[in-house]
Amino acid sequence: MQEEKNNLIIAVLTGSFFVLLFGFMMLLVVLNFLRSKKKMLLEKKVREAQVQQELLQAQLEMQEQTFKTVSQEIHDNVGQILSLAKVNLSILAMEVGGNEKLNDISELVGKAIRELRALSAGYYADRLLEEGLIIAIRHELEQLEKTGLFTTTFSTQVEPLVVDKNKTIFLFRMIQEALNNMVKHSGATHVSINIFKQEEDIQIMIKDNGKGFDRKKEGFKPGIGLLSIEQRAKIIGAQATVHSEEDRGTIVNLLFKAHNYD
């Protein structure tokens, strides 16, 4: 009788052990499944992010190529046609004895030629950036001052600023976008650009005295310019932050690692 009890206890313990072992094995299988699923989801997100970044980079590269093509066409074709028109207007004005209206038209055509050349230079980044990002920034500020609508200041603690050419173009486009937003929307009269070095970081700060905006305000939607700045920053591993307050202007900060650009 006692032996039967012992056998029963052994059987129960053995069965319990196998049940626990089975439960433990099932737990390991479930945990492994969840870990694998989590890993797959993470890898999927990484792949999607990589694809998204590659698509964005391709889109911006195509946009850059379009800018180059348009600027070249402006310089080579439209500019040449206007130059010929200006020459013919000057000849006609001489033939009719200095007609005032013809002189006015000639001056307007000359102004159009200068504007087109400035536009062409502004979009044809390769030419501007041959002498470096700092020269290109100064050129942009000079173009603003020539309008008579803005005053500008510029300072840098990093000169020369050596940056990989492809990344330089992206940085330059971000600065252009910030300045274009300022011209179109801010109502500013003054803009400053300052370049600082903080250990391994380089910061480009673009500040205006315009009307500013509140991103938390109901109904606010960031424009294409702001989104373009943020997208370009992601591609080159930089950080772009925009700080703005109503009636207190806007500050655009571009931050990147110096050692990534040696």
mmCIF file of C-alpha atoms in Angstrom:
data_model
loop_
_atom_site.group_PDB
_atom_site.id
_atom_site.type_symbol
_atom_site.label_atom_id
_atom_site.label_comp_id
_atom_site.label_asym_id
_atom_site.label_seq_id
_atom_site.Cartn_x
_atom_site.Cartn_y
_atom_site.Cartn_z
ATOM 1 C CA MET A 1 0.000 0.000 0.000
ATOM 2 C CA GLN A 2 2.780 2.332 0.950
ATOM 3 C CA GLU A 3 4.621 1.438 -2.236
ATOM 4 C CA GLU A 4 1.562 2.356 -4.311
ATOM 5 C CA LYS A 5 1.371 5.735 -2.575
ATOM 6 C CA ASN A 6 5.037 6.339 -3.259
ATOM 7 C CA ASN A 7 4.595 5.398 -6.894
ATOM 8 C CA LEU A 8 1.592 7.739 -7.135
ATOM 9 C CA ILE A 9 3.551 10.603 -5.587
ATOM 10 C CA ILE A 10 6.455 9.955 -7.968
ATOM 11 C CA ALA A 11 4.057 9.868 -10.904
ATOM 12 C CA VAL A 12 2.407 13.133 -9.799
ATOM 13 C CA LEU A 13 5.775 14.819 -9.281
ATOM 14 C CA THR A 14 7.043 13.528 -12.612
ATOM 15 C CA GLY A 15 3.893 14.690 -14.354
ATOM 16 C CA SER A 16 4.089 18.080 -12.647
ATOM 17 C CA PHE A 17 7.724 18.371 -13.661
ATOM 18 C CA PHE A 18 6.934 17.647 -17.294
ATOM 19 C CA VAL A 19 3.982 20.065 -17.202
ATOM 20 C CA LEU A 20 6.209 22.778 -15.774
ATOM 21 C CA LEU A 21 8.935 21.908 -18.271
ATOM 22 C CA PHE A 22 6.406 22.068 -21.116
ATOM 23 C CA GLY A 23 5.083 25.384 -19.785
ATOM 24 C CA PHE A 24 8.621 26.752 -19.527
ATOM 25 C CA MET A 25 9.402 25.610 -23.076
ATOM 26 C CA MET A 26 6.202 27.218 -24.340
ATOM 27 C CA LEU A 27 7.117 30.423 -22.521
ATOM 28 C CA LEU A 28 10.529 30.397 -24.208
ATOM 29 C CA VAL A 29 8.862 29.814 -27.586
ATOM 30 C CA VAL A 30 6.440 32.705 -27.024
ATOM 31 C CA LEU A 31 9.208 35.019 -25.813
ATOM 32 C CA ASN A 32 11.372 34.047 -28.766
ATOM 33 C CA PHE A 33 8.439 34.651 -31.122
ATOM 34 C CA LEU A 34 7.759 38.068 -29.592
ATOM 35 C CA ARG A 35 11.464 38.935 -29.734
ATOM 36 C CA SER A 36 11.650 37.858 -33.376
ATOM 37 C CA LYS A 37 8.498 39.800 -34.209
ATOM 38 C CA LYS A 38 9.836 42.895 -32.488
ATOM 39 C CA LYS A 39 13.145 42.524 -34.338
ATOM 40 C CA MET A 40 11.323 42.109 -37.660
ATOM 41 C CA LEU A 41 9.185 45.184 -37.006
ATOM 42 C CA LEU A 42 12.273 47.180 -36.056
ATOM 43 C CA GLU A 43 14.114 46.018 -39.167
ATOM 44 C CA LYS A 44 11.054 46.880 -41.255
ATOM 45 C CA LYS A 45 10.956 50.387 -39.781
ATOM 46 C CA VAL A 46 14.686 50.807 -40.418
ATOM 47 C CA ARG A 47 14.284 49.643 -44.027
ATOM 48 C CA GLU A 48 11.286 51.941 -44.534
ATOM 49 C CA ALA A 49 13.240 54.862 -43.056
ATOM 50 C CA GLN A 50 16.195 54.084 -45.321
ATOM 51 C CA VAL A 51 13.945 53.850 -48.382
ATOM 52 C CA GLN A 52 12.215 57.090 -47.395
ATOM 53 C CA GLN A 53 15.549 58.844 -46.956
ATOM 54 C CA GLU A 54 16.854 57.510 -50.267
ATOM 55 C CA LEU A 55 13.670 58.668 -52.028
ATOM 56 C CA LEU A 56 13.951 62.075 -50.384
ATOM 57 C CA GLN A 57 17.597 62.382 -51.332
ATOM 58 C CA ALA A 58 16.810 61.380 -54.914
ATOM 59 C CA GLN A 59 13.999 63.942 -54.999
ATOM 60 C CA LEU A 60 16.231 66.726 -53.697
ATOM 61 C CA GLU A 61 19.037 65.739 -56.068
ATOM 62 C CA MET A 62 16.579 65.903 -58.960
ATOM 63 C CA GLN A 63 15.427 69.281 -57.688
ATOM 64 C CA GLU A 64 19.038 70.442 -57.514
ATOM 65 C CA GLN A 65 19.651 69.253 -61.071
ATOM 66 C CA THR A 66 16.500 71.083 -62.184
ATOM 67 C CA PHE A 67 17.778 74.264 -60.517
ATOM 68 C CA LYS A 68 21.075 73.892 -62.373
ATOM 69 C CA THR A 69 19.354 73.320 -65.703
ATOM 70 C CA VAL A 70 16.981 76.269 -65.227
ATOM 71 C CA SER A 71 19.769 78.613 -64.141
ATOM 72 C CA GLN A 72 21.909 77.568 -67.113
ATOM 73 C CA GLU A 73 18.999 78.162 -69.492
ATOM 74 C CA ILE A 74 18.365 81.572 -67.933
ATOM 75 C CA HIS A 75 22.013 82.520 -68.245
ATOM 76 C CA ASP A 76 22.611 81.146 -71.744
ATOM 77 C CA ASN A 77 19.291 81.767 -73.492
ATOM 78 C CA VAL A 78 16.990 84.270 -71.804
ATOM 79 C CA GLY A 79 19.894 86.476 -70.732
ATOM 80 C CA GLN A 80 21.331 86.456 -74.243
ATOM 81 C CA ILE A 81 17.981 87.350 -75.824
ATOM 82 C CA LEU A 82 17.490 90.258 -73.414
ATOM 83 C CA SER A 83 21.044 91.434 -74.036
ATOM 84 C CA LEU A 84 20.373 91.522 -77.801
ATOM 85 C CA ALA A 85 17.107 93.332 -77.167
ATOM 86 C CA LYS A 86 18.941 95.950 -75.080
ATOM 87 C CA VAL A 87 21.528 96.467 -77.827
ATOM 88 C CA ASN A 88 18.800 96.926 -80.465
ATOM 89 C CA LEU A 89 16.916 99.345 -78.193
ATOM 90 C CA SER A 90 20.099 101.384 -77.713
ATOM 91 C CA ILE A 91 20.674 101.502 -81.490
ATOM 92 C CA LEU A 92 17.049 102.499 -82.108
ATOM 93 C CA ALA A 93 17.249 105.223 -79.463
ATOM 94 C CA MET A 94 20.358 106.652 -81.165
ATOM 95 C CA GLU A 95 18.645 106.583 -84.579
ATOM 96 C CA VAL A 96 15.593 108.492 -83.378
ATOM 97 C CA GLY A 97 17.623 110.990 -81.418
ATOM 98 C CA GLY A 98 17.488 109.770 -77.829
ATOM 99 C CA ASN A 99 13.817 109.003 -77.358
ATOM 100 C CA GLU A 100 12.999 109.112 -73.633
ATOM 101 C CA LYS A 101 10.580 106.184 -73.717
ATOM 102 C CA LEU A 102 13.098 104.004 -75.531
ATOM 103 C CA ASN A 103 15.725 104.913 -72.949
ATOM 104 C CA ASP A 104 13.309 103.941 -70.175
ATOM 105 C CA ILE A 105 12.585 100.611 -71.862
ATOM 106 C CA SER A 106 16.325 100.020 -72.308
ATOM 107 C CA GLU A 107 16.894 100.659 -68.602
ATOM 108 C CA LEU A 108 14.096 98.244 -67.679
ATOM 109 C CA VAL A 109 15.584 95.558 -69.921
ATOM 110 C CA GLY A 110 18.971 96.178 -68.313
ATOM 111 C CA LYS A 111 17.421 95.766 -64.880
ATOM 112 C CA ALA A 112 15.747 92.515 -66.001
ATOM 113 C CA ILE A 113 19.144 91.234 -67.184
ATOM 114 C CA ARG A 114 20.724 92.009 -63.806
ATOM 115 C CA GLU A 115 17.850 90.329 -61.944
ATOM 116 C CA LEU A 116 18.097 87.233 -64.125
ATOM 117 C CA ARG A 117 21.838 87.024 -63.564
ATOM 118 C CA ALA A 118 21.315 87.300 -59.811
ATOM 119 C CA LEU A 119 18.626 84.607 -59.979
ATOM 120 C CA SER A 120 20.866 82.374 -62.060
ATOM 121 C CA ALA A 121 23.752 82.789 -59.626
ATOM 122 C CA GLY A 122 21.449 82.148 -56.675
ATOM 123 C CA TYR A 123 20.305 78.794 -58.048
ATOM 124 C CA TYR A 124 23.520 77.691 -59.700
ATOM 125 C CA ALA A 125 25.136 76.511 -56.474
ATOM 126 C CA ASP A 126 28.281 75.001 -57.997
ATOM 127 C CA ARG A 127 29.523 78.392 -59.147
ATOM 128 C CA LEU A 128 28.789 80.083 -55.846
ATOM 129 C CA LEU A 129 30.287 77.313 -53.736
ATOM 130 C CA GLU A 130 33.569 77.068 -55.592
ATOM 131 C CA GLU A 131 34.944 79.595 -53.109
ATOM 132 C CA GLY A 132 33.227 78.018 -50.096
ATOM 133 C CA LEU A 133 30.041 78.256 -48.049
ATOM 134 C CA ILE A 134 31.014 81.484 -46.280
ATOM 135 C CA ILE A 135 31.507 83.345 -49.583
ATOM 136 C CA ALA A 136 28.139 81.997 -50.784
ATOM 137 C CA ILE A 137 26.412 83.206 -47.589
ATOM 138 C CA ARG A 138 27.948 86.673 -47.941
ATOM 139 C CA HIS A 139 26.751 86.766 -51.552
ATOM 140 C CA GLU A 140 23.179 85.973 -50.482
ATOM 141 C CA LEU A 141 23.233 88.743 -47.871
ATOM 142 C CA GLU A 142 24.660 91.206 -50.400
ATOM 143 C CA GLN A 143 21.783 90.389 -52.768
ATOM 144 C CA LEU A 144 19.310 91.142 -49.974
ATOM 145 C CA GLU A 145 20.939 94.477 -49.191
ATOM 146 C CA LYS A 146 20.900 95.490 -52.878
ATOM 147 C CA THR A 147 17.104 95.464 -52.784
ATOM 148 C CA GLY A 148 17.199 98.374 -50.325
ATOM 149 C CA LEU A 149 14.577 96.607 -48.193
ATOM 150 C CA PHE A 150 16.890 94.809 -45.760
ATOM 151 C CA THR A 151 19.978 95.362 -43.667
ATOM 152 C CA THR A 152 22.172 92.398 -42.804
ATOM 153 C CA THR A 153 25.006 91.381 -40.496
ATOM 154 C CA PHE A 154 27.320 88.394 -40.721
ATOM 155 C CA SER A 155 29.917 86.954 -38.365
ATOM 156 C CA THR A 156 31.832 83.690 -38.188
ATOM 157 C CA GLN A 157 34.210 82.003 -35.780
ATOM 158 C CA VAL A 158 35.013 79.336 -38.368
ATOM 159 C CA GLU A 159 36.922 80.453 -41.433
ATOM 160 C CA PRO A 160 37.534 78.714 -43.698
ATOM 161 C CA LEU A 161 34.569 76.415 -43.189
ATOM 162 C CA VAL A 162 35.606 73.183 -44.918
ATOM 163 C CA VAL A 163 32.605 71.042 -45.795
ATOM 164 C CA ASP A 164 32.108 68.185 -48.247
ATOM 165 C CA LYS A 165 30.781 69.629 -51.509
ATOM 166 C CA ASN A 166 27.529 67.652 -51.594
ATOM 167 C CA LYS A 167 26.743 68.495 -47.985
ATOM 168 C CA THR A 168 27.723 72.113 -48.594
ATOM 169 C CA ILE A 169 25.016 72.405 -51.248
ATOM 170 C CA PHE A 170 22.430 71.017 -48.822
ATOM 171 C CA LEU A 171 23.507 73.488 -46.115
ATOM 172 C CA PHE A 172 23.426 76.335 -48.619
ATOM 173 C CA ARG A 173 19.925 75.378 -49.769
ATOM 174 C CA MET A 174 18.716 75.332 -46.152
ATOM 175 C CA ILE A 175 20.122 78.827 -45.635
ATOM 176 C CA GLN A 176 18.480 79.970 -48.872
ATOM 177 C CA GLU A 177 15.136 78.547 -47.753
ATOM 178 C CA ALA A 178 15.398 80.327 -44.407
ATOM 179 C CA LEU A 179 16.175 83.626 -46.164
ATOM 180 C CA ASN A 180 13.402 83.098 -48.727
ATOM 181 C CA ASN A 181 10.895 82.456 -45.928
ATOM 182 C CA MET A 182 12.073 85.636 -44.233
ATOM 183 C CA VAL A 183 11.629 87.675 -47.428
ATOM 184 C CA LYS A 184 8.215 86.238 -48.293
ATOM 185 C CA HIS A 185 6.505 85.939 -44.932
ATOM 186 C CA SER A 186 8.238 87.676 -42.040
ATOM 187 C CA GLY A 187 7.973 91.369 -42.871
ATOM 188 C CA ALA A 188 11.499 91.709 -41.449
ATOM 189 C CA THR A 189 13.889 94.564 -42.172
ATOM 190 C CA HIS A 190 17.050 93.005 -40.735
ATOM 191 C CA VAL A 191 18.592 89.527 -40.852
ATOM 192 C CA SER A 192 21.784 88.237 -39.281
ATOM 193 C CA ILE A 193 23.749 85.058 -39.862
ATOM 194 C CA ASN A 194 26.273 83.886 -37.278
ATOM 195 C CA ILE A 195 28.501 80.811 -37.396
ATOM 196 C CA PHE A 196 29.828 79.381 -34.120
ATOM 197 C CA LYS A 197 32.012 76.442 -33.166
ATOM 198 C CA GLN A 198 31.193 74.480 -30.010
ATOM 199 C CA GLU A 199 33.760 71.708 -29.516
ATOM 200 C CA GLU A 200 32.906 69.272 -32.332
ATOM 201 C CA ASP A 201 29.684 71.044 -33.321
ATOM 202 C CA ILE A 202 29.246 73.870 -35.784
ATOM 203 C CA GLN A 203 26.136 76.037 -35.535
ATOM 204 C CA ILE A 204 24.731 78.362 -38.163
ATOM 205 C CA MET A 205 22.147 80.747 -36.700
ATOM 206 C CA ILE A 206 19.857 82.768 -38.983
ATOM 207 C CA LYS A 207 17.850 85.420 -37.173
ATOM 208 C CA ASP A 208 15.382 88.061 -38.356
ATOM 209 C CA ASN A 209 13.374 90.848 -36.707
ATOM 210 C CA GLY A 210 10.099 89.970 -38.440
ATOM 211 C CA LYS A 211 6.610 89.316 -37.146
ATOM 212 C CA GLY A 212 7.335 85.675 -36.257
ATOM 213 C CA PHE A 213 4.728 82.957 -35.790
ATOM 214 C CA ASP A 214 3.381 80.507 -33.222
ATOM 215 C CA ARG A 215 3.689 76.836 -34.245
ATOM 216 C CA LYS A 216 1.321 75.853 -31.410
ATOM 217 C CA LYS A 217 -1.399 78.131 -32.691
ATOM 218 C CA GLU A 218 -4.534 76.364 -33.881
ATOM 219 C CA GLY A 219 -4.574 75.925 -37.633
ATOM 220 C CA PHE A 220 -0.831 76.511 -38.075
ATOM 221 C CA LYS A 221 0.690 74.417 -40.842
ATOM 222 C CA PRO A 222 4.423 74.505 -41.622
ATOM 223 C CA GLY A 223 5.114 75.634 -45.168
ATOM 224 C CA ILE A 224 7.146 73.819 -47.798
ATOM 225 C CA GLY A 225 10.195 75.916 -46.905
ATOM 226 C CA LEU A 226 10.314 74.754 -43.271
ATOM 227 C CA LEU A 227 9.710 71.139 -44.236
ATOM 228 C CA SER A 228 12.427 71.347 -46.871
ATOM 229 C CA ILE A 229 14.930 72.633 -44.293
ATOM 230 C CA GLU A 230 14.101 69.775 -41.899
ATOM 231 C CA GLN A 231 14.251 67.144 -44.656
ATOM 232 C CA ARG A 232 17.609 68.303 -45.974
ATOM 233 C CA ALA A 233 19.010 68.365 -42.446
ATOM 234 C CA LYS A 234 18.040 64.714 -41.908
ATOM 235 C CA ILE A 235 19.789 63.636 -45.095
ATOM 236 C CA ILE A 236 23.183 65.032 -44.053
ATOM 237 C CA GLY A 237 22.858 64.122 -40.374
ATOM 238 C CA ALA A 238 22.384 67.706 -39.210
ATOM 239 C CA GLN A 239 19.822 69.184 -36.825
ATOM 240 C CA ALA A 240 17.512 71.996 -37.876
ATOM 241 C CA THR A 241 15.438 73.806 -35.269
ATOM 242 C CA VAL A 242 13.147 76.783 -35.757
ATOM 243 C CA HIS A 243 12.288 79.051 -32.846
ATOM 244 C CA SER A 244 9.774 81.816 -33.439
ATOM 245 C CA GLU A 245 7.471 84.042 -31.403
ATOM 246 C CA GLU A 246 4.798 86.373 -32.672
ATOM 247 C CA ASP A 247 6.128 89.932 -32.995
ATOM 248 C CA ARG A 248 9.590 88.780 -31.859
ATOM 249 C CA GLY A 249 11.104 87.359 -35.020
ATOM 250 C CA THR A 250 12.395 83.948 -36.025
ATOM 251 C CA ILE A 251 15.619 82.043 -35.400
ATOM 252 C CA VAL A 252 16.685 79.087 -37.555
ATOM 253 C CA ASN A 253 19.523 77.001 -36.097
ATOM 254 C CA LEU A 254 21.502 74.497 -38.158
ATOM 255 C CA LEU A 255 23.738 72.245 -36.075
ATOM 256 C CA PHE A 256 26.155 69.620 -37.382
ATOM 257 C CA LYS A 257 29.250 67.726 -36.310
ATOM 258 C CA ALA A 258 32.458 69.279 -37.567
ATOM 259 C CA HIS A 259 34.284 65.932 -37.842
ATOM 260 C CA ASN A 260 31.627 64.655 -40.270
ATOM 261 C CA TYR A 261 32.630 67.333 -42.740
ATOM 262 C CA ASP A 262 36.420 67.191 -42.743
#
